[in-house]
Tab-separated table of C-alpha atoms in Angstrom:
chain	number	residue	atom	x	y	z
W	767	MET	CA	127.169	-65.680	200.411
W	768	ASN	CA	130.167	-64.648	202.515
W	769	GLN	CA	129.118	-65.051	206.159
W	770	GLN	CA	130.643	-61.701	207.166
W	771	VAL	CA	128.679	-59.909	204.448
W	772	LEU	CA	125.501	-61.745	205.496
W	773	PHE	CA	126.090	-60.785	209.135
W	774	GLU	CA	126.499	-57.118	208.204
W	775	LEU	CA	123.316	-57.163	206.095
W	776	LYS	CA	121.286	-58.693	208.910
W	777	ASN	CA	122.756	-56.193	211.356
W	778	ASP	CA	121.619	-53.327	209.110
W	779	ILE	CA	118.113	-54.835	209.042
W	780	THR	CA	118.085	-55.149	212.822
W	781	CYS	CA	119.172	-51.506	213.146
W	782	LEU	CA	116.245	-50.398	210.971
W	783	GLN	CA	113.869	-52.243	213.281
W	784	ARG	CA	115.526	-50.788	216.373
W	785	ASP	CA	115.278	-47.261	214.972
W	786	PHE	CA	111.551	-47.707	214.399
W	787	LEU	CA	110.961	-49.120	217.879
W	788	ARG	CA	112.696	-46.157	219.454
W	789	SER	CA	110.685	-43.714	217.372
W	790	LYS	CA	107.339	-45.020	218.592
W	791	SER	CA	106.148	-45.389	222.152
W	792	MET	CA	105.227	-48.766	223.596
W	793	LYS	CA	101.782	-47.381	224.416
W	794	VAL	CA	101.071	-46.640	220.748
W	795	ARG	CA	102.462	-49.974	219.563
W	796	LYS	CA	100.376	-51.844	222.127
W	797	SER	CA	97.267	-50.096	220.834
W	798	LEU	CA	98.054	-51.620	217.423
W	799	GLY	CA	98.905	-55.007	218.905
W	800	GLN	CA	102.529	-54.680	217.758
W	801	PHE	CA	105.184	-56.884	219.360
W	802	PHE	CA	108.271	-57.155	217.174
W	803	THR	CA	110.283	-60.267	216.423
W	804	GLY	CA	113.995	-60.154	217.185
W	805	SER	CA	116.634	-61.344	214.721
W	806	VAL	CA	117.406	-64.601	216.558
W	807	VAL	CA	113.756	-65.670	216.529
W	808	SER	CA	113.106	-64.521	212.953
W	809	ASN	CA	116.139	-66.440	211.647
W	810	TYR	CA	115.013	-69.524	213.549
W	811	MET	CA	111.480	-69.297	212.154
W	812	ALA	CA	112.843	-69.111	208.618
W	813	SER	CA	115.072	-72.132	209.239
W	814	LEU	CA	112.013	-74.315	209.878
W	815	LEU	CA	110.963	-74.053	206.236
W	816	SER	CA	111.785	-76.583	203.565
W	817	ASN	CA	112.718	-75.372	200.100
W	818	PRO	CA	109.604	-75.057	197.874
W	819	LYS	CA	109.957	-76.454	194.367
W	820	SER	CA	108.381	-73.392	192.753
W	821	GLU	CA	110.363	-71.562	190.079
W	822	THR	CA	109.573	-68.340	191.929
W	823	ILE	CA	109.052	-68.686	195.659
W	824	ARG	CA	106.196	-66.497	196.866
W	825	ILE	CA	106.328	-65.237	200.463
W	826	LEU	CA	103.371	-63.744	202.344
W	827	ASP	CA	104.065	-61.538	205.365
W	828	ALA	CA	100.889	-60.336	207.071
W	829	GLY	CA	101.618	-57.627	209.639
W	830	ALA	CA	105.145	-57.080	208.337
W	831	GLY	CA	106.360	-54.342	210.666
W	832	THR	CA	109.813	-53.363	209.409
W	833	GLY	CA	110.159	-56.606	207.464
W	834	ILE	CA	112.550	-58.658	209.544
W	835	LEU	CA	110.616	-61.921	209.010
W	836	THR	CA	110.516	-61.523	205.235
W	837	ALA	CA	114.203	-60.615	205.250
W	838	SER	CA	115.171	-63.696	207.253
W	839	THR	CA	113.000	-65.940	205.081
W	840	ALA	CA	114.225	-64.573	201.760
W	841	LEU	CA	117.889	-64.667	202.816
W	842	TYR	CA	117.417	-68.219	204.088
W	843	PHE	CA	116.087	-69.314	200.696
W	844	LEU	CA	118.910	-67.451	198.953
W	845	ASP	CA	121.419	-69.321	201.104
W	846	THR	CA	119.839	-72.639	200.094
W	847	GLY	CA	120.214	-71.879	196.389
W	848	CYS	CA	116.901	-70.239	195.415
W	849	LYS	CA	117.307	-67.705	192.607
W	850	THR	CA	113.925	-65.978	192.423
W	851	VAL	CA	111.812	-64.849	195.354
W	852	HIS	CA	108.796	-62.539	195.438
W	853	ALA	CA	107.361	-61.215	198.697
W	854	VAL	CA	103.971	-59.653	199.363
W	855	LEU	CA	103.800	-57.694	202.586
W	856	TYR	CA	100.865	-56.140	204.439
W	857	GLU	CA	101.471	-53.445	207.047
W	858	LEU	CA	98.718	-51.156	208.284
W	859	ASP	CA	101.008	-48.792	210.222
W	860	SER	CA	102.162	-46.195	207.691
W	861	ASP	CA	104.901	-45.049	210.088
W	862	ALA	CA	106.714	-48.362	209.527
W	863	LEU	CA	106.731	-48.189	205.720
W	864	ILE	CA	109.980	-46.229	205.282
W	865	ASN	CA	111.940	-48.695	207.408
W	866	LEU	CA	110.138	-51.612	205.740
W	867	GLU	CA	111.115	-50.352	202.281
W	868	GLU	CA	114.748	-49.925	203.362
W	869	THR	CA	114.820	-53.481	204.733
W	870	LEU	CA	113.543	-54.917	201.474
W	871	LYS	CA	116.089	-52.912	199.451
W	872	ILE	CA	118.870	-54.472	201.527
W	873	VAL	CA	117.467	-57.917	200.728
W	874	ARG	CA	117.165	-57.041	197.050
W	875	ASP	CA	120.796	-55.934	196.929
W	876	ALA	CA	121.893	-59.150	198.668
W	877	PHE	CA	120.139	-61.172	195.968
W	878	LYS	CA	121.857	-59.132	193.224
W	879	LEU	CA	125.242	-59.996	194.724
W	880	GLN	CA	124.362	-63.665	194.149
W	881	GLN	CA	122.986	-63.063	190.621
W	882	ALA	CA	119.494	-63.765	191.992
W	883	THR	CA	116.245	-61.796	191.960
W	884	PHE	CA	114.165	-60.536	194.873
W	885	THR	CA	111.025	-58.505	194.205
W	886	TYR	CA	108.270	-57.305	196.499
W	887	ASP	CA	104.914	-55.581	196.828
W	888	ILE	CA	103.922	-53.613	199.926
W	889	TYR	CA	100.274	-52.992	200.788
W	890	CYS	CA	99.436	-50.451	203.480
W	891	GLU	CA	96.124	-52.151	204.158
W	892	ASP	CA	94.370	-54.106	206.878
W	893	PHE	CA	95.229	-57.699	206.000
W	894	VAL	CA	92.146	-59.272	207.586
W	895	LEU	CA	89.614	-56.797	206.221
W	896	THR	CA	91.235	-56.817	202.779
W	897	ARG	CA	90.991	-60.631	202.540
W	898	PRO	CA	93.591	-61.158	199.759
W	899	ASP	CA	92.546	-64.816	199.563
W	900	LYS	CA	89.376	-63.615	197.811
W	901	ASP	CA	91.256	-61.516	195.263
W	902	LYS	CA	91.583	-63.666	192.130
W	903	SER	CA	94.358	-61.424	190.798
W	904	ILE	CA	96.650	-62.462	193.669
W	905	GLN	CA	98.371	-65.803	193.267
W	906	SER	CA	98.552	-68.241	196.169
W	907	PHE	CA	101.701	-68.379	198.270
W	908	ASP	CA	104.372	-70.989	198.923
W	909	VAL	CA	105.158	-69.787	202.435
W	910	SER	CA	103.808	-67.407	205.059
W	911	VAL	CA	105.970	-66.438	208.027
W	912	ILE	CA	104.075	-64.150	210.383
W	913	ASN	CA	104.067	-62.463	213.752
W	914	PRO	CA	100.474	-61.173	213.719
W	915	PRO	CA	99.185	-58.390	215.974
W	916	TYR	CA	97.527	-59.347	219.244
W	917	PHE	CA	94.403	-57.663	220.580
W	918	LYS	CA	90.833	-58.498	221.470
W	919	TYR	CA	87.894	-56.762	219.867
W	920	SER	CA	84.189	-56.289	220.412
W	921	ALA	CA	82.219	-59.137	218.875
W	922	LYS	CA	79.270	-56.746	218.396
W	923	GLU	CA	80.909	-53.529	217.208
W	924	SER	CA	84.247	-54.361	215.548
W	925	PRO	CA	84.439	-54.848	211.771
W	926	TYR	CA	86.679	-57.849	212.465
W	927	ALA	CA	83.781	-59.726	214.047
W	928	LYS	CA	82.388	-60.850	210.689
W	929	ALA	CA	85.541	-60.613	208.590
W	930	THR	CA	86.400	-64.304	208.897
W	931	ALA	CA	82.921	-65.700	209.571
W	932	ASP	CA	83.100	-67.716	206.350
W	933	LEU	CA	86.226	-69.488	207.629
W	934	TYR	CA	85.383	-70.282	211.249
W	935	LYS	CA	82.893	-69.476	213.990
W	936	GLY	CA	83.825	-67.281	216.924
W	937	ASP	CA	85.723	-64.052	217.483
W	938	PRO	CA	88.621	-64.932	219.779
W	939	ASN	CA	91.426	-62.499	218.901
W	940	ILE	CA	92.830	-60.654	215.909
W	941	TYR	CA	95.904	-62.901	215.723
W	942	ALA	CA	93.673	-65.922	215.008
W	943	SER	CA	92.036	-63.996	212.161
W	944	PHE	CA	95.468	-63.271	210.679
W	945	MET	CA	96.399	-66.955	210.861
W	946	ALA	CA	93.108	-67.996	209.267
W	947	VAL	CA	93.402	-65.612	206.311
W	948	ALA	CA	97.091	-66.416	205.796
W	949	LEU	CA	96.180	-70.097	205.720
W	950	ALA	CA	93.539	-69.403	203.080
W	951	CYS	CA	96.177	-67.645	200.954
W	952	LEU	CA	98.483	-70.675	200.815
W	953	ARG	CA	98.677	-73.101	197.936
W	954	ASP	CA	98.421	-76.846	198.531
W	955	LYS	CA	101.477	-78.030	200.492
W	956	GLY	CA	102.202	-74.407	201.318
W	957	GLN	CA	104.039	-73.782	204.605
W	958	MET	CA	103.165	-71.421	207.436
W	959	VAL	CA	105.342	-70.451	210.402
W	960	THR	CA	103.766	-68.355	213.138
W	961	ILE	CA	104.735	-66.852	216.461
W	962	THR	CA	101.587	-66.224	218.485
W	963	PRO	CA	100.130	-66.547	221.967
W	964	ARG	CA	99.537	-70.161	222.988
W	965	SER	CA	95.913	-69.416	223.855
W	966	PHE	CA	94.556	-70.732	220.530
W	967	ALA	CA	95.713	-74.236	221.498
W	968	ASN	CA	92.981	-74.583	224.102
W	969	GLY	CA	89.942	-72.741	225.405
W	970	LEU	CA	86.334	-72.435	224.356
W	971	TYR	CA	86.665	-69.167	222.404
W	972	PHE	CA	89.113	-70.747	219.960
W	973	LYS	CA	87.115	-73.932	219.373
W	974	GLY	CA	85.882	-72.926	215.904
W	975	PHE	CA	89.286	-71.581	214.906
W	976	ARG	CA	91.040	-74.799	215.956
W	977	ALA	CA	88.570	-76.860	213.952
W	978	TYR	CA	89.269	-74.780	210.835
W	979	LEU	CA	93.027	-74.693	211.376
W	980	LEU	CA	93.471	-78.418	211.969
W	981	SER	CA	91.152	-79.381	209.114
W	982	LYS	CA	93.346	-77.494	206.627
W	983	LEU	CA	96.832	-77.714	208.075
W	984	SER	CA	99.109	-80.384	209.480
W	985	LEU	CA	100.867	-79.205	212.627
W	986	GLU	CA	104.458	-80.380	212.183
W	987	LEU	CA	106.370	-78.591	214.945
W	988	VAL	CA	105.772	-76.516	218.075
W	989	HIS	CA	108.447	-74.529	219.889
W	990	ILE	CA	107.576	-73.375	223.388
W	991	PHE	CA	109.456	-70.906	225.591
W	992	LYS	CA	109.761	-71.624	229.299
W	993	HIS	CA	110.088	-67.898	230.081
W	994	ARG	CA	107.325	-65.820	228.522
W	995	GLY	CA	109.146	-62.483	228.910
W	996	LYS	CA	112.240	-63.456	226.890
W	997	VAL	CA	110.855	-64.032	223.402
W	998	PHE	CA	110.302	-60.749	221.588
W	999	ASN	CA	112.733	-58.010	220.685
W	1000	SER	CA	114.690	-56.773	223.710
W	1001	GLU	CA	113.359	-53.265	223.046
W	1002	GLU	CA	109.893	-54.519	224.000
W	1003	SER	CA	108.486	-54.397	227.494
W	1004	SER	CA	107.665	-57.670	229.243
W	1005	VAL	CA	105.013	-59.814	227.541
W	1006	LEU	CA	102.601	-61.652	229.792
W	1007	GLN	CA	101.185	-64.005	227.181
W	1008	GLU	CA	102.854	-67.369	226.765
W	1009	ASN	CA	104.013	-67.534	223.139
W	1010	ILE	CA	104.811	-70.409	220.828
W	1011	ILE	CA	106.238	-70.879	217.349
W	1012	CYS	CA	104.341	-73.288	215.102
W	1013	TYR	CA	105.225	-74.795	211.745
W	1014	PHE	CA	102.297	-75.979	209.588
W	1015	VAL	CA	101.914	-77.566	206.148
W	1016	LYS	CA	98.684	-77.076	204.216
W	1017	GLY	CA	97.167	-80.412	203.292
W	1018	GLY	CA	100.061	-82.209	204.927
W	1019	VAL	CA	99.775	-85.587	206.644
W	1020	SER	CA	102.098	-86.439	209.514
W	1021	ASN	CA	102.062	-89.198	212.122
W	1022	THR	CA	104.236	-87.281	214.571
W	1023	ILE	CA	104.620	-83.748	215.870
W	1024	THR	CA	107.951	-82.344	217.021
W	1025	VAL	CA	107.909	-80.337	220.252
W	1026	ARG	CA	110.899	-78.185	221.119
W	1027	SER	CA	111.419	-76.092	224.236
W	1028	SER	CA	113.967	-73.490	225.235
W	1029	TYR	CA	114.201	-71.110	228.153
W	1030	CYS	CA	114.362	-68.015	225.952
W	1031	ASP	CA	115.218	-66.770	222.468
W	1032	LEU	CA	118.999	-66.905	222.954
W	1033	GLN	CA	118.812	-70.648	223.624
W	1034	ILE	CA	116.438	-71.313	220.748
W	1035	ASN	CA	118.957	-73.188	218.600
W	1036	SER	CA	119.885	-75.574	221.409
W	1037	ALA	CA	116.322	-76.448	222.365
W	1038	LYS	CA	115.306	-79.780	223.821
W	1039	GLU	CA	113.330	-81.816	221.295
W	1040	GLY	CA	110.858	-84.662	221.379
W	1041	LYS	CA	108.769	-86.348	218.689
W	1042	HIS	CA	105.315	-87.486	219.732
W	1043	PRO	CA	102.349	-89.210	218.082
W	1044	VAL	CA	99.783	-86.790	216.669
W	1045	ASP	CA	97.051	-88.216	218.926
W	1046	LEU	CA	99.096	-87.386	222.010
W	1047	ILE	CA	99.439	-83.727	221.026
W	1048	ILE	CA	96.021	-83.177	219.430
W	1049	ASP	CA	93.208	-84.494	221.601
W	1050	SER	CA	90.668	-86.023	219.234
W	1051	SER	CA	88.572	-87.588	222.012
W	1052	ASN	CA	86.138	-84.643	222.010
W	1053	ASP	CA	85.071	-81.760	219.816
W	1054	GLN	CA	87.412	-79.251	221.482
W	1055	LYS	CA	90.531	-80.556	219.689
W	1056	PHE	CA	92.913	-79.145	222.305
W	1057	ILE	CA	96.566	-78.967	221.320
W	1058	ARG	CA	98.578	-80.305	224.279
W	1059	ILE	CA	102.219	-79.239	224.530
W	1060	PRO	CA	104.528	-81.292	226.768
W	1061	GLU	CA	107.697	-79.279	227.335
W	1062	SER	CA	109.868	-82.364	227.884
W	1063	ASP	CA	109.917	-86.144	227.625
W	1064	ASN	CA	108.993	-86.159	231.299
W	1065	GLU	CA	105.795	-84.225	230.625
W	1066	ALA	CA	105.071	-86.401	227.599
W	1067	ASN	CA	105.234	-89.453	229.884
W	1068	ILE	CA	102.789	-87.792	232.273
W	1069	LEU	CA	100.476	-86.972	229.374
W	1070	ASN	CA	100.633	-90.595	228.233
W	1071	GLN	CA	99.766	-91.834	231.717
W	1072	ALA	CA	96.893	-89.367	231.964
W	1073	GLU	CA	95.453	-90.809	228.748
W	1074	SER	CA	94.997	-94.125	230.546
W	1075	LEU	CA	92.826	-92.659	233.317
W	1076	GLU	CA	89.392	-94.175	233.682
W	1077	THR	CA	87.231	-91.309	232.394
W	1078	THR	CA	87.059	-87.517	232.057
W	1079	PHE	CA	86.153	-84.956	234.698
W	1080	GLU	CA	82.696	-84.337	233.218
W	1081	LYS	CA	81.903	-87.960	232.377
W	1082	ALA	CA	82.810	-88.971	235.927
W	1083	GLY	CA	79.783	-86.963	237.050
W	1084	TYR	CA	81.368	-83.735	238.263
W	1085	PHE	CA	80.545	-80.131	237.349
W	1086	ILE	CA	82.673	-77.016	237.514
W	1087	SER	CA	81.347	-73.451	237.517
W	1088	THR	CA	82.854	-70.017	237.927
W	1089	GLY	CA	81.904	-68.149	241.086
W	1090	ARG	CA	78.908	-65.900	240.462
W	1091	VAL	CA	79.972	-62.775	242.332
W	1092	VAL	CA	81.647	-60.281	239.987
W	1093	GLU	CA	82.850	-57.775	242.540
W	1094	HIS	CA	83.157	-54.675	240.337
W	1095	ARG	CA	79.500	-55.147	239.357
W	1096	THR	CA	78.191	-55.891	242.852
W	1097	ARG	CA	79.976	-53.340	245.024
W	1098	GLY	CA	76.701	-52.375	246.675
W	1099	TYR	CA	76.332	-55.921	248.007
W	1100	ILE	CA	79.816	-56.256	249.487
W	1101	THR	CA	80.738	-55.177	252.988
W	1102	THR	CA	83.899	-55.413	255.070
W	1103	ASN	CA	81.714	-55.817	258.139
W	1104	THR	CA	81.829	-59.598	258.413
W	1105	ASP	CA	79.821	-59.912	261.607
W	1106	THR	CA	76.410	-58.578	260.651
W	1107	GLU	CA	73.036	-60.150	260.085
W	1108	ASN	CA	71.614	-60.730	256.633
W	1109	THR	CA	75.047	-61.391	255.106
W	1110	VAL	CA	76.916	-64.509	253.988
W	1111	PRO	CA	80.641	-65.191	253.567
W	1112	LEU	CA	82.146	-64.285	250.193
W	1113	TYR	CA	85.069	-66.516	249.255
W	1114	ARG	CA	87.986	-64.965	247.394
W	1115	PRO	CA	91.203	-66.610	246.080
W	1116	HIS	CA	93.087	-65.903	249.310
W	1117	ASN	CA	90.581	-68.146	251.120
W	1118	ILE	CA	91.756	-71.132	249.078
W	1119	THR	CA	94.836	-73.057	250.159
W	1120	PRO	CA	95.896	-76.569	249.155
W	1121	LEU	CA	93.361	-79.000	250.641
W	1122	THR	CA	91.370	-76.461	252.671
W	1123	ALA	CA	89.229	-73.404	251.965
W	1124	THR	CA	88.691	-71.242	255.040
W	1125	TRP	CA	86.713	-68.072	255.740
W	1126	THR	CA	86.768	-66.788	259.335
W	1127	GLY	CA	85.819	-63.156	258.852
W	1128	GLU	CA	89.010	-62.106	260.602
W	1129	HIS	CA	91.419	-61.783	257.659
W	1130	LYS	CA	91.930	-58.210	256.404
W	1131	LYS	CA	90.848	-59.248	252.865
W	1132	GLU	CA	87.663	-60.993	253.947
W	1133	VAL	CA	84.272	-59.564	253.066
W	1134	SER	CA	80.625	-60.555	253.258
W	1135	PHE	CA	77.829	-60.457	250.708
W	1136	ILE	CA	74.657	-58.604	251.737
W	1137	LEU	CA	71.355	-60.405	251.144
W	1138	LYS	CA	69.343	-57.525	249.770
W	1139	GLY	CA	67.168	-57.074	246.696
W	1140	GLY	CA	68.447	-58.962	243.646
W	1141	TYR	CA	70.972	-61.042	245.597
W	1142	ALA	CA	69.679	-64.460	244.474
W	1143	LYS	CA	71.449	-64.571	241.107
W	1144	HIS	CA	74.833	-63.950	242.715
W	1145	ILE	CA	74.972	-66.629	245.401
W	1146	ILE	CA	74.274	-70.345	245.732
W	1147	GLU	CA	73.152	-72.917	248.279
W	1148	ASN	CA	75.724	-73.578	250.979
W	1149	ASN	CA	76.836	-77.130	250.218
W	1150	THR	CA	80.211	-78.811	250.364
W	1151	TYR	CA	82.323	-77.912	247.309
W	1152	LEU	CA	85.877	-78.057	246.092
W	1153	LEU	CA	87.126	-74.539	245.360
W	1154	LEU	CA	89.763	-74.090	242.671
W	1155	LYS	CA	91.681	-70.863	242.096
W	1156	ARG	CA	91.054	-69.482	238.625
W	1157	PHE	CA	94.207	-67.403	238.344
W	1158	SER	CA	97.395	-69.395	238.757
W	1159	PRO	CA	100.032	-68.068	236.322
W	1160	LYS	CA	102.463	-70.485	234.695
W	1161	ASP	CA	105.469	-68.880	236.374
W	1162	GLU	CA	104.149	-69.816	239.815
W	1163	LYS	CA	105.243	-73.103	241.359
W	1164	ARG	CA	101.743	-74.586	241.061
W	1165	ARG	CA	99.029	-74.043	238.480
W	1166	LEU	CA	96.270	-75.901	240.338
W	1167	ILE	CA	95.423	-74.889	243.901
W	1168	ALA	CA	92.276	-76.427	245.368
W	1169	GLY	CA	90.708	-76.441	248.836
W	1170	VAL	CA	87.604	-78.047	250.331
W	1171	HIS	CA	84.733	-75.814	251.452
W	1172	LEU	CA	82.739	-77.690	254.070
W	1173	ALA	CA	79.114	-76.621	254.377
W	1174	ASN	CA	79.059	-77.236	258.131
W	1175	LYS	CA	81.728	-74.586	258.699
W	1176	HIS	CA	78.959	-71.998	258.401
W	1177	THR	CA	75.422	-71.905	259.753
W	1178	CYS	CA	74.085	-69.952	256.775
W	1179	LYS	CA	72.021	-71.635	254.064
W	1180	LEU	CA	73.588	-69.598	251.257
W	1181	ILE	CA	77.191	-68.848	250.294
W	1182	GLY	CA	79.045	-66.514	247.932
W	1183	PHE	CA	81.948	-67.418	245.640
W	1184	GLY	CA	83.815	-64.707	243.711
W	1185	ASN	CA	84.380	-65.050	239.985
W	1186	LYS	CA	88.110	-65.480	240.540
W	1187	THR	CA	87.318	-68.907	241.921
W	1188	ASN	CA	85.819	-72.056	240.426
W	1189	TYR	CA	83.583	-74.320	242.471
W	1190	ILE	CA	83.239	-78.046	241.854
W	1191	GLY	CA	80.522	-80.455	242.874
W	1192	VAL	CA	78.642	-83.591	241.829
W	1193	THR	CA	76.014	-83.300	239.108
W	1194	ASN	CA	72.476	-83.912	240.449
W	1195	ASP	CA	73.757	-84.754	243.918
W	1196	LYS	CA	75.559	-83.299	246.909
W	1197	LEU	CA	79.285	-83.726	247.343
W	1198	SER	CA	80.305	-85.579	250.505
W	1199	ALA	CA	83.255	-84.387	252.574
W	1200	THR	CA	85.152	-87.582	251.797
W	1201	GLU	CA	84.751	-87.200	248.033
W	1202	ALA	CA	85.589	-83.496	248.268
W	1203	TYR	CA	88.900	-84.337	249.925
W	1204	GLY	CA	89.518	-86.938	247.237
W	1205	LEU	CA	89.024	-84.262	244.588
W	1206	ALA	CA	91.353	-81.978	246.526
W	1207	ALA	CA	93.985	-84.720	246.471
W	1208	VAL	CA	93.683	-85.098	242.698
W	1209	PHE	CA	93.921	-81.380	241.937
W	1210	ASN	CA	96.734	-80.730	244.422
W	1211	SER	CA	98.813	-83.683	243.215
W	1212	SER	CA	102.021	-83.135	241.262
W	1213	PHE	CA	100.713	-85.509	238.603
W	1214	MET	CA	97.572	-83.501	237.858
W	1215	ASP	CA	99.414	-80.185	238.044
W	1216	LYS	CA	101.960	-81.258	235.417
W	1217	TYR	CA	99.233	-82.819	233.285
W	1218	PHE	CA	97.331	-79.536	233.342
W	1219	ARG	CA	100.449	-77.633	232.250
W	1220	CYS	CA	100.548	-79.746	229.090
W	1221	ILE	CA	96.982	-78.724	228.302
W	1222	SER	CA	96.829	-75.064	229.205
W	1223	GLY	CA	99.121	-72.106	228.675
W	1224	ASN	CA	96.540	-69.556	229.742
W	1225	THR	CA	97.011	-67.264	232.715
W	1226	GLN	CA	93.855	-68.666	234.274
W	1227	VAL	CA	92.339	-72.053	235.005
W	1228	ASN	CA	89.303	-72.286	232.735
W	1229	ALA	CA	86.350	-74.579	233.295
W	1230	THR	CA	86.441	-75.796	229.675
W	1231	GLU	CA	89.880	-77.358	230.099
W	1232	ILE	CA	88.921	-78.984	233.398
W	1233	ARG	CA	85.744	-80.531	231.972
W	1234	THR	CA	87.624	-82.352	229.212
W	1235	MET	CA	90.625	-83.489	231.285
W	1236	LYS	CA	91.188	-87.196	231.718
W	1237	PHE	CA	90.182	-88.042	235.282
W	1238	PRO	CA	89.895	-90.901	237.788
W	1239	GLY	CA	86.493	-92.480	238.435
W	1240	ARG	CA	84.447	-91.526	241.482
W	1241	ASP	CA	85.277	-94.707	243.386
W	1242	GLN	CA	88.975	-93.915	243.056
W	1243	VAL	CA	88.356	-90.321	244.161
W	1244	LYS	CA	86.446	-91.499	247.236
W	1245	GLU	CA	89.243	-93.896	248.168
W	1246	MET	CA	91.726	-91.025	247.969
W	1247	GLY	CA	89.419	-88.958	250.156
W	1248	LYS	CA	89.358	-91.598	252.871
W	1249	GLN	CA	93.129	-91.599	253.050
W	1250	VAL	CA	93.492	-87.821	252.870
W	1251	GLN	CA	91.100	-87.340	255.772
W	1252	LYS	CA	93.573	-89.213	257.956
W	1253	LEU	CA	96.285	-86.608	257.291
W	1254	LYS	CA	96.700	-83.985	259.994
W	1255	THR	CA	98.193	-81.337	257.676
W	1256	PHE	CA	98.709	-80.817	253.950
W	1257	ASP	CA	101.819	-82.599	252.758
W	1258	THR	CA	102.590	-82.691	249.039
W	1259	THR	CA	104.676	-85.846	249.320
W	1260	LYS	CA	101.921	-87.738	251.144
W	1261	ILE	CA	99.249	-86.473	248.745
W	1262	ASP	CA	101.350	-87.639	245.800
W	1263	LEU	CA	101.852	-91.064	247.356
W	1264	ILE	CA	98.107	-91.495	247.826
W	1265	VAL	CA	97.202	-90.322	244.315
W	1266	ASN	CA	100.009	-92.167	242.528
W	1267	GLN	CA	99.280	-95.444	244.270
W	1268	ILE	CA	95.552	-95.428	243.542
W	1269	LEU	CA	95.989	-94.287	239.939
W	1270	GLY	CA	98.960	-96.548	239.276
W	1271	VAL	CA	101.089	-93.580	238.290
W	1272	ILE	CA	104.827	-94.051	237.925
W	1273	SER	CA	106.017	-91.404	240.352
W	1274	SER	CA	109.581	-91.248	239.009
W	1275	SER	CA	108.349	-89.589	235.826
W	1276	ILE	CA	106.664	-86.854	237.844
W	1277	ARG	CA	109.785	-86.041	239.787
W	1278	GLY	CA	111.928	-85.961	236.638
W	1279	GLU	CA	113.545	-82.771	235.489
W	1280	ASN	CA	111.921	-80.729	232.725
């Protein structure tokens, strides 16, 4: 097809999407979990597909919006010589149907110009609740290219809670349900391209979904964006979730996985690329099956070095727990009067700095926890712990920030930790100050911080990821602690030297550019 004609057709399709976005408030679209794919991203997603050998290529678009993904996919196949394409589209929002129909008519007319045939069916139905994979009258699909809605739902009250129970256990998020049902609709060797939050790649809530996904599909490619707010259509407001594009093949077998990274959508076609062994990307050493995503060769080198560490965090004998004080549920126990009897210090994230956790009672944000009826379930024994901030967004310079809480800094026998902190200790024993400082060195090192970034794209540091991380043995941690205790102040360079030397880490790879 003439490139000028193709450009004009795609521009018309983009205008139909833009018109719809302007007709509907962001508040309403957010309530439906709608975040629309721009033309650059949709064209890129289509380009990841290989040409199916079917006489008629069948496309599934679940959560179609105004149809830009189907349009890009169909026009891509037309450009590669396909003559017959049929698309089946599901869109629950009836307000989008007029624009969706117009988009598909443009595609149909483009096919006619090339003496080819494009047909389609639109279903204004809930894709997950409808479960088209169970409808024997619907044929399986060659490809599914989707940008599913994103929202959480009540595991007890929502009809979605049991909708995919036959496919996987757990109720993480509606986008995972869309992926699962779309997968079930594919024929053998069918292809699926998705743009979703990265959260399914790790985390306890997605454990069952990952097991189902990876047992049916071969992950062939992952594209990650370094800036989370520059992925979706420019008409959208900023998106806080870190999003990735994935390309899967049903029943496929691959020894490598391609990882691409770009700063934003406009740089998507000039992304950096690396090919890595499947075992490096998918952690098969435990039942979590985390999908690790190194954004560069530098991070892949760090991930490789981490794999050679002596043990894992949990197997080394450490535990990690979330602080027990949930402040919005315990307001009656919290006081700003930090110098009263029958209270104990309550540690919040601001109390945690690299290497040291400090509560003096003098900071304007500091509060105490009152020891009154029912207090016992909210606080713990005052021992030495390593405190780790739970919320450390990707866009910050560091993801892991850990400080040592020394028991002897307070005379009280009990202590309070807020649920925005994690506390770490030794299983069935008490953590010594020396070992605590060794742990602080590990978590505050550049090596561990970059390793963690490969594992987690969440906006918080979850205990599940920490428990399964590769980790030095306790003797190594104690040796680090001895050296750290000699430092007068926190110094990243000195911490890195201590950690790298004891672990045998090649420091040049850590300092490399991403």
